[in-house]
CSV table of C-alpha atoms and ligand atoms in Angstrom, one decimal:
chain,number,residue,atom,x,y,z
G,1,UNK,CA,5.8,23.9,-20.7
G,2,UNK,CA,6.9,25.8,-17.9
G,3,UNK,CA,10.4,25.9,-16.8
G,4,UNK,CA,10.8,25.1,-13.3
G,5,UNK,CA,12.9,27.9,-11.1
G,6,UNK,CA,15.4,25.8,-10.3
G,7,UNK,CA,16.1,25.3,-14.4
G,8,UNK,CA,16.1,29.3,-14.6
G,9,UNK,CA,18.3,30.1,-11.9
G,10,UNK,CA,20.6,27.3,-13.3
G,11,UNK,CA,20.3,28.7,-17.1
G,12,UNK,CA,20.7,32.1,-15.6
G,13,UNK,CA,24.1,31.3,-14.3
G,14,UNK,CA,22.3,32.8,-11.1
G,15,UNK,CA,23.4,32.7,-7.4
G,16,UNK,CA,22.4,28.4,-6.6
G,17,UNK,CA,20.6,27.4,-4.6
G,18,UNK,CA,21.0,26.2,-0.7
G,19,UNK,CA,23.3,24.1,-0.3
G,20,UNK,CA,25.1,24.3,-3.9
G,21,UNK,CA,27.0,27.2,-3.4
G,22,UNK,CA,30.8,27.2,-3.9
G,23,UNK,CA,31.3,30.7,-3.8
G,24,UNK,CA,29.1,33.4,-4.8
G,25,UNK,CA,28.0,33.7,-8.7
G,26,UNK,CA,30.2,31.0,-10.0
G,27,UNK,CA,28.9,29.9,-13.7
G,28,UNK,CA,29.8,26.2,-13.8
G,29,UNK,CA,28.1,23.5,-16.4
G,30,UNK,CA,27.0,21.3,-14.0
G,31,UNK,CA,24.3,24.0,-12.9
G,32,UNK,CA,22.3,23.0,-16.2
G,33,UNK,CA,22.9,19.2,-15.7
G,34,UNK,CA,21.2,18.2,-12.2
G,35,UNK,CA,18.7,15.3,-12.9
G,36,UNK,CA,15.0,16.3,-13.0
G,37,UNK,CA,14.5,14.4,-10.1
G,38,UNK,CA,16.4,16.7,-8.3
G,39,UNK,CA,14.0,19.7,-8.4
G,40,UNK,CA,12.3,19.4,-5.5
G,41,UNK,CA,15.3,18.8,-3.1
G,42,UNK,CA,16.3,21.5,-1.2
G,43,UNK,CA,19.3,21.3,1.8
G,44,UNK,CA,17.6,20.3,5.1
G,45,UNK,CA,16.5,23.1,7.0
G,46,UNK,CA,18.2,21.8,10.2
G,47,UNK,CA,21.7,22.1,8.9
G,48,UNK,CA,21.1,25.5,6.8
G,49,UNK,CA,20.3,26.3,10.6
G,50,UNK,CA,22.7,25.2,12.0
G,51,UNK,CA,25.2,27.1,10.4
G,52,UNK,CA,23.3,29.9,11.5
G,53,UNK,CA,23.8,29.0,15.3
G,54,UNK,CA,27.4,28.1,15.3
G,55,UNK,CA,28.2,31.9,16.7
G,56,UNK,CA,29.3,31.1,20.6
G,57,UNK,CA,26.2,33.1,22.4
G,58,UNK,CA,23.7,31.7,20.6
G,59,UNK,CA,22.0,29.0,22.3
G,60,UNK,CA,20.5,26.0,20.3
G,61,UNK,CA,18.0,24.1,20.7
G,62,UNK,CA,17.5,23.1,16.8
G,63,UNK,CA,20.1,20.5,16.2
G,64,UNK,CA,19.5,16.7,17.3
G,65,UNK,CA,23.0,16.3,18.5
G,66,UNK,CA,23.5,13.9,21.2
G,67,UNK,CA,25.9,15.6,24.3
G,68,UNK,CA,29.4,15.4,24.0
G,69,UNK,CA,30.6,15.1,27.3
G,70,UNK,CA,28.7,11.4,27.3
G,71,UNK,CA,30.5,10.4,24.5
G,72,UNK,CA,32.6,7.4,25.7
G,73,UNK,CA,35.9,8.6,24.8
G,74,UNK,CA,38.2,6.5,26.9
G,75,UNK,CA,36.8,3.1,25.7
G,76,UNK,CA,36.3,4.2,22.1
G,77,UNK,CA,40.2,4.9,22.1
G,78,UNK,CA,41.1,1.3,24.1
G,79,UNK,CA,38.8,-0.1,21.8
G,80,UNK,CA,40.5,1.3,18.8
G,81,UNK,CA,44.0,0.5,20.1
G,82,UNK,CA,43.2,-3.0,20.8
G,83,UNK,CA,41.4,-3.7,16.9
G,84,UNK,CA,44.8,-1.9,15.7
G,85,UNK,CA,47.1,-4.4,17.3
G,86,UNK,CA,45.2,-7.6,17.0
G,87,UNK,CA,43.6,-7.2,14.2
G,88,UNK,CA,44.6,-4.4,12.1
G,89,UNK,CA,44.7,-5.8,9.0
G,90,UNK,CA,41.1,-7.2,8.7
G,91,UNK,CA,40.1,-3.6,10.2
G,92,UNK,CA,41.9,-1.6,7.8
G,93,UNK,CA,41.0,-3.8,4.9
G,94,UNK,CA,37.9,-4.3,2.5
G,95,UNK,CA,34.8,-6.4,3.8
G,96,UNK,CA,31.4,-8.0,3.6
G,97,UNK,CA,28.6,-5.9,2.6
G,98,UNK,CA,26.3,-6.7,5.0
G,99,UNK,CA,28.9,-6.2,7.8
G,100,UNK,CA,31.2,-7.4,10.4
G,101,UNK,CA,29.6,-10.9,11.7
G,102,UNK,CA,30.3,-10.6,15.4
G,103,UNK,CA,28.5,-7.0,15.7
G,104,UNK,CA,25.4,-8.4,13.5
G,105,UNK,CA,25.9,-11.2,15.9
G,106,UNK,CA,25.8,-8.7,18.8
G,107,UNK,CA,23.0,-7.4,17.9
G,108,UNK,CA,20.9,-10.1,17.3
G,109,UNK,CA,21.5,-11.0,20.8
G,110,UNK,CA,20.8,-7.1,21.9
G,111,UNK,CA,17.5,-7.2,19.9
G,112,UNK,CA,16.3,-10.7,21.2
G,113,UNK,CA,16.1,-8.9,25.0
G,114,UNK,CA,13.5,-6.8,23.2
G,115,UNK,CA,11.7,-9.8,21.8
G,116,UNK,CA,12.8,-9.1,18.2
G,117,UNK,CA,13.6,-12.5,17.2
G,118,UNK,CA,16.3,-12.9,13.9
G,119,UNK,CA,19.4,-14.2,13.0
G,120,UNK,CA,22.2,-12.6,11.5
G,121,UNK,CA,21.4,-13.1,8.2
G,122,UNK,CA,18.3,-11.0,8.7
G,123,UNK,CA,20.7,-7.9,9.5
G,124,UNK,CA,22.7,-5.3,7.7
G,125,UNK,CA,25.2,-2.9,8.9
G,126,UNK,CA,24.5,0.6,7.6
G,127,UNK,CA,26.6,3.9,7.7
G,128,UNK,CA,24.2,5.2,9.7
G,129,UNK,CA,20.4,4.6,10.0
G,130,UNK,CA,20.5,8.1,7.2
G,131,UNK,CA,22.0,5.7,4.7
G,132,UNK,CA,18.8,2.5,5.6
G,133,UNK,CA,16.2,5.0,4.8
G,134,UNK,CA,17.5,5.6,1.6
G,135,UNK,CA,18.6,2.1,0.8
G,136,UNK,CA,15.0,1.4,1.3
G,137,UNK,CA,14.1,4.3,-0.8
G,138,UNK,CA,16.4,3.0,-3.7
G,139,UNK,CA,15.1,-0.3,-3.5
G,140,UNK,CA,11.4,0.0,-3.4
G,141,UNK,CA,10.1,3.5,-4.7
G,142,UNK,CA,9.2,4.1,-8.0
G,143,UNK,CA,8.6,7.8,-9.1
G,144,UNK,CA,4.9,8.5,-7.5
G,145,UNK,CA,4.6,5.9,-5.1
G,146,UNK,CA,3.4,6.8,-2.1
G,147,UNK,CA,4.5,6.4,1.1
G,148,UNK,CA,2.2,6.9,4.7
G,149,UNK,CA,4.2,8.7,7.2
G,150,UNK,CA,2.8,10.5,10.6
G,151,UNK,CA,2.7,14.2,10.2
G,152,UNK,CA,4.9,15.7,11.8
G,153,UNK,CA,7.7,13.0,10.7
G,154,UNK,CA,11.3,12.7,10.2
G,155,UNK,CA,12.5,15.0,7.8
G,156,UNK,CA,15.7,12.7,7.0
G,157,UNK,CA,13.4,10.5,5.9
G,158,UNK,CA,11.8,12.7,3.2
G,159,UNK,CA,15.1,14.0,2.0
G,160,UNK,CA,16.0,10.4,1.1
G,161,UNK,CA,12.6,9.4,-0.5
G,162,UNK,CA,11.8,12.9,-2.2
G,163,UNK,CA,15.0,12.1,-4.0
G,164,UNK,CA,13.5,9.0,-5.8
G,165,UNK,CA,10.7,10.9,-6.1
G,166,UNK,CA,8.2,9.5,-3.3
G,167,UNK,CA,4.4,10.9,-2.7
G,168,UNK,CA,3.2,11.1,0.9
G,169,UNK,CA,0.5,10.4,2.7
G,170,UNK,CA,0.0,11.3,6.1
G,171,UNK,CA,-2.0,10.9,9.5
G,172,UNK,CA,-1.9,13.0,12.2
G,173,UNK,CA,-0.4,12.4,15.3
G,174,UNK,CA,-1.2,13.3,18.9
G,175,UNK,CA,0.4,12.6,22.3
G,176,UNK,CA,-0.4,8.9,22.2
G,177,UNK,CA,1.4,9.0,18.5
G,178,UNK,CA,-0.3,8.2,15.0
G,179,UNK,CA,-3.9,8.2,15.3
G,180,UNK,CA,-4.8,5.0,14.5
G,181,UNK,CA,-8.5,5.9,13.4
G,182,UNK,CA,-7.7,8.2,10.4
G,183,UNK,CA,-5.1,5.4,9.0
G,184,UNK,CA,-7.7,3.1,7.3
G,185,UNK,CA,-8.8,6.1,5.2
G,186,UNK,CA,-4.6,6.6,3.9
G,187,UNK,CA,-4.4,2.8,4.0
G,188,UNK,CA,-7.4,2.4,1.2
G,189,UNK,CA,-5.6,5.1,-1.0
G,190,UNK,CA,-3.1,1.9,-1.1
G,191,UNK,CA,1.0,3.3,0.1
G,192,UNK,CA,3.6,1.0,-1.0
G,193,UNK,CA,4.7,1.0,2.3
G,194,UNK,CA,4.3,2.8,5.8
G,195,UNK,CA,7.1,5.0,7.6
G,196,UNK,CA,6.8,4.9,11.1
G,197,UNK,CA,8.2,6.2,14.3
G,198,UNK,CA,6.6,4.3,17.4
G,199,UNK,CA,9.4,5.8,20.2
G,200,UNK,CA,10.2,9.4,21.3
G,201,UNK,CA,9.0,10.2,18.0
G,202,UNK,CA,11.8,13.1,16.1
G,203,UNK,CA,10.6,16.0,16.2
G,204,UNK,CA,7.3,15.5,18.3
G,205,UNK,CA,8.8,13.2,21.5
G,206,UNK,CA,5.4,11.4,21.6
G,207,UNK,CA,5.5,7.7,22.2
G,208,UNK,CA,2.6,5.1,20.2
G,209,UNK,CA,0.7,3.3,22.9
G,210,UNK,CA,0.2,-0.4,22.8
G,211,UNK,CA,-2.8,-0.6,21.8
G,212,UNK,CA,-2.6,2.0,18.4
G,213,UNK,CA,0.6,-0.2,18.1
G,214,UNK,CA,-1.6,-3.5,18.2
G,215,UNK,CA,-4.3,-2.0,16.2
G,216,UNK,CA,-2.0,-0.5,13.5
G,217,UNK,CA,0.0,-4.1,12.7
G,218,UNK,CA,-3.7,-5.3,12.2
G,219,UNK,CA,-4.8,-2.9,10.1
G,220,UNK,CA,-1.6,-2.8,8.0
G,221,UNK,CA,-2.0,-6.6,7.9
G,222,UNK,CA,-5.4,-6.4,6.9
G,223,UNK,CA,-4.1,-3.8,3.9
G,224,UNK,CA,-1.4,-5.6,3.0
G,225,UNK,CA,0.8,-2.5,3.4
G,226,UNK,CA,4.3,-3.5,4.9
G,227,UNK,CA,6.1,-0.9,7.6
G,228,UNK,CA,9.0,0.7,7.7
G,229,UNK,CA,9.7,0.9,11.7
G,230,UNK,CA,12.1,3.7,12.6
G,231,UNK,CA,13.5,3.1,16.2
G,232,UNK,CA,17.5,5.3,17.1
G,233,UNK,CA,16.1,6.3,20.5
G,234,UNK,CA,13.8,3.2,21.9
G,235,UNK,CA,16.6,2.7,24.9
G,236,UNK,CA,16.6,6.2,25.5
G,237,UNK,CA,13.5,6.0,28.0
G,238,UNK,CA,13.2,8.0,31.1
G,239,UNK,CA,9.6,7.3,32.5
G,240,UNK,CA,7.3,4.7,32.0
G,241,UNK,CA,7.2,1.0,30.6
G,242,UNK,CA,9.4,-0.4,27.5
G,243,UNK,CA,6.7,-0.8,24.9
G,244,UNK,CA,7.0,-3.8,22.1
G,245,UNK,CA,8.0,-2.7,19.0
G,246,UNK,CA,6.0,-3.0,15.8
G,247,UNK,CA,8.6,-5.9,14.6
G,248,UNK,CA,7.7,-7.7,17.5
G,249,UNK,CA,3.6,-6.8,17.2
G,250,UNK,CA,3.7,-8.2,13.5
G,251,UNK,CA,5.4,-11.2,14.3
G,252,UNK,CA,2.7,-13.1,15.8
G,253,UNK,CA,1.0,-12.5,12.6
G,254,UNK,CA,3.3,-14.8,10.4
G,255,UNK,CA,4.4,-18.3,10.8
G,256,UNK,CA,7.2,-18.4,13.8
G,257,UNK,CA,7.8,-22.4,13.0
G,258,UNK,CA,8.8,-21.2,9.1
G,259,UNK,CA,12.0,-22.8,8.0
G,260,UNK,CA,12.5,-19.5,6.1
G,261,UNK,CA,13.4,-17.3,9.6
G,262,UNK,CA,12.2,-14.1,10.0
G,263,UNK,CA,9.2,-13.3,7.6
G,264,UNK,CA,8.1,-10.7,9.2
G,265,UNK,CA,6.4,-7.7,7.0
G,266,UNK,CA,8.2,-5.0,9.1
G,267,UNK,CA,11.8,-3.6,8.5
G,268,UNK,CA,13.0,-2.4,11.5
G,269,UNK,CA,16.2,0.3,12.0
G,270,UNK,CA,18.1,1.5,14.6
G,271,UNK,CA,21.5,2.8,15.4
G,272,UNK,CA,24.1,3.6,18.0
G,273,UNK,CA,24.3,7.0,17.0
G,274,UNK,CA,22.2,8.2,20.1
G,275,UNK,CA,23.7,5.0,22.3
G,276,UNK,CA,27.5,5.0,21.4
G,277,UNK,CA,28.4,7.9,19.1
G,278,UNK,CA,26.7,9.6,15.8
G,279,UNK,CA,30.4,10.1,14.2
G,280,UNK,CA,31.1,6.2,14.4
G,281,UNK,CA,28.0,6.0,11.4
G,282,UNK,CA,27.2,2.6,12.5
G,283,UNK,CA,23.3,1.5,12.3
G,284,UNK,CA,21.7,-1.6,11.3
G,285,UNK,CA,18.7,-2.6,9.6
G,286,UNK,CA,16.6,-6.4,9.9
G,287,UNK,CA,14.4,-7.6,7.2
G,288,UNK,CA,13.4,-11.0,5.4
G,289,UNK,CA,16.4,-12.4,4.2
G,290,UNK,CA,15.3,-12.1,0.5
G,291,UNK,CA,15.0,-8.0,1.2
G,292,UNK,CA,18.6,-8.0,2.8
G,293,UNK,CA,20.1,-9.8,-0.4
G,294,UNK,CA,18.6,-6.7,-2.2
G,295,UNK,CA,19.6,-4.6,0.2
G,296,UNK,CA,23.1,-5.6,-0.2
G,297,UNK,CA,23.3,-4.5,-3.8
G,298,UNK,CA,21.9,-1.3,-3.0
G,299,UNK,CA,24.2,-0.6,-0.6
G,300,UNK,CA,27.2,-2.2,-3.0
G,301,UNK,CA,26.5,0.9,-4.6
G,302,UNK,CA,26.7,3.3,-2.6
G,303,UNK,CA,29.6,2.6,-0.2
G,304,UNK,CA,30.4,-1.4,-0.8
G,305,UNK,CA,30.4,-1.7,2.9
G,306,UNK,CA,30.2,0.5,6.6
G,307,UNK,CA,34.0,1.2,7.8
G,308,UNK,CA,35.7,-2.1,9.0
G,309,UNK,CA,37.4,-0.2,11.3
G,310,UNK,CA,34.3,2.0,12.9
G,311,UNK,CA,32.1,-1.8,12.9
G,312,UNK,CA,35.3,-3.2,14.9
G,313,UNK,CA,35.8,-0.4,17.0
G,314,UNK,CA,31.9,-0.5,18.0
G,315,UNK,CA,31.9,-4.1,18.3
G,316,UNK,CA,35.1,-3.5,21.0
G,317,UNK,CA,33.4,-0.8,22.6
G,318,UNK,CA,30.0,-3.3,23.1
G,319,UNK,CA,30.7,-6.8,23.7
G,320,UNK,CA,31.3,-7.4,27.6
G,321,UNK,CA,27.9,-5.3,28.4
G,322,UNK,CA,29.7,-1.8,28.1
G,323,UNK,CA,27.0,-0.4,26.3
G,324,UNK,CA,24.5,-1.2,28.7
G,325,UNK,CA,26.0,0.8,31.9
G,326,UNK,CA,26.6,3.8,28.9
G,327,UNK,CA,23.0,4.1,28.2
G,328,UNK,CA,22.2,4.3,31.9
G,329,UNK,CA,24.4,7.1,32.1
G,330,UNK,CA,22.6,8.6,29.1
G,331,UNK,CA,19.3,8.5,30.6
G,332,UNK,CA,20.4,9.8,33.9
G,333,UNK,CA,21.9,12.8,32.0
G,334,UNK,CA,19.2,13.2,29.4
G,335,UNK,CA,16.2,12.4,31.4
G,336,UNK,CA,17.8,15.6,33.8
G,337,UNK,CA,17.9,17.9,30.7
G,338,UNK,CA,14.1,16.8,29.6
G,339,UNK,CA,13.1,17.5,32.9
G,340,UNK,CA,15.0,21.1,33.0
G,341,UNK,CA,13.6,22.0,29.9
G,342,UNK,CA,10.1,21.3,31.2
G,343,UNK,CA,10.2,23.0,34.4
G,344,UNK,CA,11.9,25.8,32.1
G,345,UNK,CA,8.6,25.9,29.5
G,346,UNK,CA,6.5,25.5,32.8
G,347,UNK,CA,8.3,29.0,34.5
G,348,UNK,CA,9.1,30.8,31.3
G,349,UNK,CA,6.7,30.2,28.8
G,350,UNK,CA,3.2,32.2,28.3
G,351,UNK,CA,0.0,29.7,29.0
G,352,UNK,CA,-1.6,30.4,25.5
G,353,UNK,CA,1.7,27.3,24.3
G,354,UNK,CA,1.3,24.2,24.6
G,355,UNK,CA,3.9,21.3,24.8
G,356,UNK,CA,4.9,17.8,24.5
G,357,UNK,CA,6.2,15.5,27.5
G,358,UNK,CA,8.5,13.0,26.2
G,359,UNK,CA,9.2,10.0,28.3
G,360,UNK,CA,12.5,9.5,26.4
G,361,UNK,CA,14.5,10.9,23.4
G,362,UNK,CA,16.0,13.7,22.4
G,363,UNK,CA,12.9,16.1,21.5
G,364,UNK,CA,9.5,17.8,22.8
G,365,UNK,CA,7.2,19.7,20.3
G,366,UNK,CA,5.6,23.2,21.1
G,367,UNK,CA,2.5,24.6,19.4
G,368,UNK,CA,2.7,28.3,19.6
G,369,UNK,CA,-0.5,30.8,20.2
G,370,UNK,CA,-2.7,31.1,17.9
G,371,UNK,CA,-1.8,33.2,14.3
G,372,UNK,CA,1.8,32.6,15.4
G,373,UNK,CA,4.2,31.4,12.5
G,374,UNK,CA,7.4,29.6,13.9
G,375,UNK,CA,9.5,30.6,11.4
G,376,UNK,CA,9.1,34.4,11.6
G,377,UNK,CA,9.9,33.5,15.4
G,378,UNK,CA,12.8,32.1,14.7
G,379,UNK,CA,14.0,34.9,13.0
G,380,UNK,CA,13.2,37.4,15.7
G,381,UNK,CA,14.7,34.9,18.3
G,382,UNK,CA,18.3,34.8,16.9
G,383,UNK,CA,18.3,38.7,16.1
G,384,UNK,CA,16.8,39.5,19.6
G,385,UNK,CA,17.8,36.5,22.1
G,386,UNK,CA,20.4,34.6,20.3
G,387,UNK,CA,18.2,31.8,20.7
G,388,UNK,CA,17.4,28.7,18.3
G,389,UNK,CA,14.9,25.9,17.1
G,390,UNK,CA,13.8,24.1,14.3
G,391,UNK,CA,10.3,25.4,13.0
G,392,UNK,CA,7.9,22.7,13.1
G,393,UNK,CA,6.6,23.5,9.4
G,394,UNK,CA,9.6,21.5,7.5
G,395,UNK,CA,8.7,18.2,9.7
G,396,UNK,CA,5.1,18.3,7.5
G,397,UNK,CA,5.3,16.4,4.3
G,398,UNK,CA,1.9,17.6,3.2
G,399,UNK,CA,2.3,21.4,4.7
G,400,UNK,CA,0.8,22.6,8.2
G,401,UNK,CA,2.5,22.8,11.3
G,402,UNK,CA,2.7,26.4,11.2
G,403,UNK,CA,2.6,27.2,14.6
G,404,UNK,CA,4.7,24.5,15.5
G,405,UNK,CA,8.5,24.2,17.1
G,406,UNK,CA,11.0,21.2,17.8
G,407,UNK,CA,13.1,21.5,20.8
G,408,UNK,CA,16.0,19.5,21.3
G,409,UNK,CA,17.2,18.6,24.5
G,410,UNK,CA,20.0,16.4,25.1
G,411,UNK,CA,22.8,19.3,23.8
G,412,UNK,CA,22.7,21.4,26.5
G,413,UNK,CA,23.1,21.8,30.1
G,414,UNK,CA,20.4,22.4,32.3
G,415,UNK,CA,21.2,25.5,33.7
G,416,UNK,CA,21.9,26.5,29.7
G,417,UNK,CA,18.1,25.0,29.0
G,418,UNK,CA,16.8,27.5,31.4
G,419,UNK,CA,18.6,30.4,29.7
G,420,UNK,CA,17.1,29.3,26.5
G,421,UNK,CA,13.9,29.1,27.4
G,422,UNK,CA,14.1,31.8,29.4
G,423,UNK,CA,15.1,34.0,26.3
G,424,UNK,CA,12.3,32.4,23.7
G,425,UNK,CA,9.5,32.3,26.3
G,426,UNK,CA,10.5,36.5,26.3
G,427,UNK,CA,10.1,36.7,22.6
G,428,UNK,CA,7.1,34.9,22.7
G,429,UNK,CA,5.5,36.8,25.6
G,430,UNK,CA,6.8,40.4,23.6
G,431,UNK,CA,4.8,39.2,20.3
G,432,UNK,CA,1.5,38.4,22.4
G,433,UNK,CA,1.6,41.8,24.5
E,501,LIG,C1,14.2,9.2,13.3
E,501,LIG,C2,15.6,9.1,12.9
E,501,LIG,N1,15.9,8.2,12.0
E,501,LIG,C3,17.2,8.1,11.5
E,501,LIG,C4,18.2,9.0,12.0
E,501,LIG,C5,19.6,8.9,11.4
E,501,LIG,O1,20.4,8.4,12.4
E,501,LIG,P1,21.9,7.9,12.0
E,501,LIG,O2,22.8,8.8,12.8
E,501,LIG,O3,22.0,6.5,12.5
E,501,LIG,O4,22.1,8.0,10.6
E,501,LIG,C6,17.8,10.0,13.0
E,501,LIG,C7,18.8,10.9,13.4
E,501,LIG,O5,18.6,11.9,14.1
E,501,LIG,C8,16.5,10.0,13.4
E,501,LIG,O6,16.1,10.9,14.3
């Protein structure tokens, strides 16, 4: 049987691999003891990258980092001070697994303006919408089941499925997101479940129309293949109509009037890491009731519960309608940087690309001439422009994507965008001459 290479680097005592180093050619035991489920996980692209773009003139366009100068730091610190003197010791003590009641309770009201209609029993705090995808991952996949994502998808998601050892199948996406006609044909090759993005979608920026959205409940119903709906940026919209989520779609397919609540076959995520602040770790996730009380043990697990103090502190920061003047300020700022970076790719960038137009979120998606390979650009684009993006390639479950990049927007300033894309458009335009 062949050994796998990451067995005979490990036997070898060699140099590990990403993300295990702790200092160049150190022999440790633990090298030959990783679990065989292991193998196949390598350290996310994006933060290997990252490192590599921490050098102050390089500009970057490869992280999905929300803008620090919108984080709310004044309120965050009030808010703080307040939890400390009124109620410091529930904040600094132990708690509930499925999180502080009167944010769950907070929520349900925020989610009910979108026509998601649960109690708080249906909802779980998370550390982060990072740690719902795997608690989902933990709880439903067996070793080979497989799961349908849109390709390009969310490559956080992968990391946490790969690691239980998930299959994937995919559909392709285009600007009005998944295309709905090539799902039946992934749907008959029976998933356990499907992983979907319907807003701003990370890394491509496209949105799912209505009536893909309408169409895909139906035929997930018809398949009896649940969804996993993925949703941190829905609020971040700058153009365009609020569209109904998938949670929403698929409940008028079940019995509102049931005694049992929400029965819906969609779990539904979302966060304020893009609405308040990332480093708070505070997400939620809605299901059934019976799939949160499995939930719960998962998560009992991993962390027992989210930080009392971050879910108080959030909770603070929210309740007398704070958030919702924040996010307008969000979009003001972000929608600006989208709409720098396009008039950037429009002035900088050679015709033979092609790119997304997000009407919210944090990314848009270029496809590069053709015979163009993204990550051999991205190479010659920090040697000779001290410029950075993700290439699209590690977004593709099934390979592909070759020629593709994701663009973040949201980090920097505009007149920064332009410098950026002034510098990449160059190194594209230098390859093609
Ligand atoms: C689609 C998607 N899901 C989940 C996450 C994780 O978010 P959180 O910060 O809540 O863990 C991200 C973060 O960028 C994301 O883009």
């Amino acid at each position: 049987m062949p050994i796998p290479a990451l067995e005979i680097e490990a036997r070898r005592g060699a140099a590990p691999r990403d993300g295990m180093k702790n200092g160049a050619g150190v022999r440790t035991l633990w090298n030959e003891r990783f679990a065989q489920r292991t193998r196949r996980m390598t350290s996310s692209v994006i933060r290997e990258l990252l490192k590599l773009t921490e050098k102050p003139d390089v500009i970057s366009f490869a992280g999905g980092l929300p803008a620090p100068e919108v984080f709310p730091y004044e309120q965050v610190r009030a808010a703080a001070d307040t939890v400390l003197a009124t109620q410091g010791q529930i904040a600094l003590q132990y708690a509930p697994t499925e999180g502080y009641l009167p944010l769950r309770e907070l929520l349900v009201r925020h989610m009910a303006r979108y026509g998601i209609d649960v109690s708080p029993s249906n909802v779980m705090i998370t550390s982060g919408s990072q740690q719902g995808l795997d608690l989902i991952g933990k709880l439903f996949v067996n070793p080979g089941d497989r799961i349908l994502t849109e390709s390009p998808t969310y490559l956080g998601a992968l990391q946490a499925w790969s690691a239980y050892q998930a299959e994937y199948l995919t559909v392709p996406i285009d600007d009005d997101g998944l295309d709905v006609e090539r799902l039946e044909e992934e749907l008959r090759a029976g998933p356990k479940f499907l992983y979907i993005l319907p807003n701003f979608q990370n890394p491509a920026g496209v949105t799912l129309s209505l009536e893909r959205r309408r169409r895909l409940v139906e035929l997930a119903n018809h398949y009896g293949a649940p969804i996993v709906e993925d949703d941190p940026y829905g609020q971040l919209r700058y153009e365009g109509e609020h569209v109904p989520p998938l949670v929403r779609i698929d409940a008028d397919y079940h019995d509102s009037s049931s005694e049992d609540g929400f029965t819906g076959d969609v779990i539904y995520l979302s966060t304020l890491s893009k609405t308040l602040a990332p480093g708070l770790r505070i997400a939620w996730i809605v299901a059934p009731e019976s799939v949160i009380t499995r939930l719960v043990q998962m998560k009992q697990g991993a962390d027992l519960h989210t930080s009392t103090f971050c879910q108080m502190v959030a909770y603070e920061v929210a309740k007398d309608g704070f958030l919702d003047r924040h996010v307008k300020h969000i979009r003001e700022v972000y929608g600006e940087r989208r709409n720098a970076m396009l008039g950037a790719l429009e002035r900088h960038f050679p015709q033979e690309t092609s790119w997304t137009k997000p009407q919210g979120g944090l990314f848009l998606w270029i496809t590069l001439p053709e015979s163009f390979d993204s990550t051999a650009l991205l190479k010659e684009a920090l040697d000779q422009e001290h410029v950075a993006f993700v290439p699209g390639a590690s977004f593709f479950p099934r390979g592909g994507g070759e020629r593709t990049c994701r663009l973040n927007f949201s980090y920097a300033r505009p007149e920064v965008i332009d410098e950026g894309i002034r510098r990449l458009g160059s190194v594209i335009k230098r390859k093609l001459a």
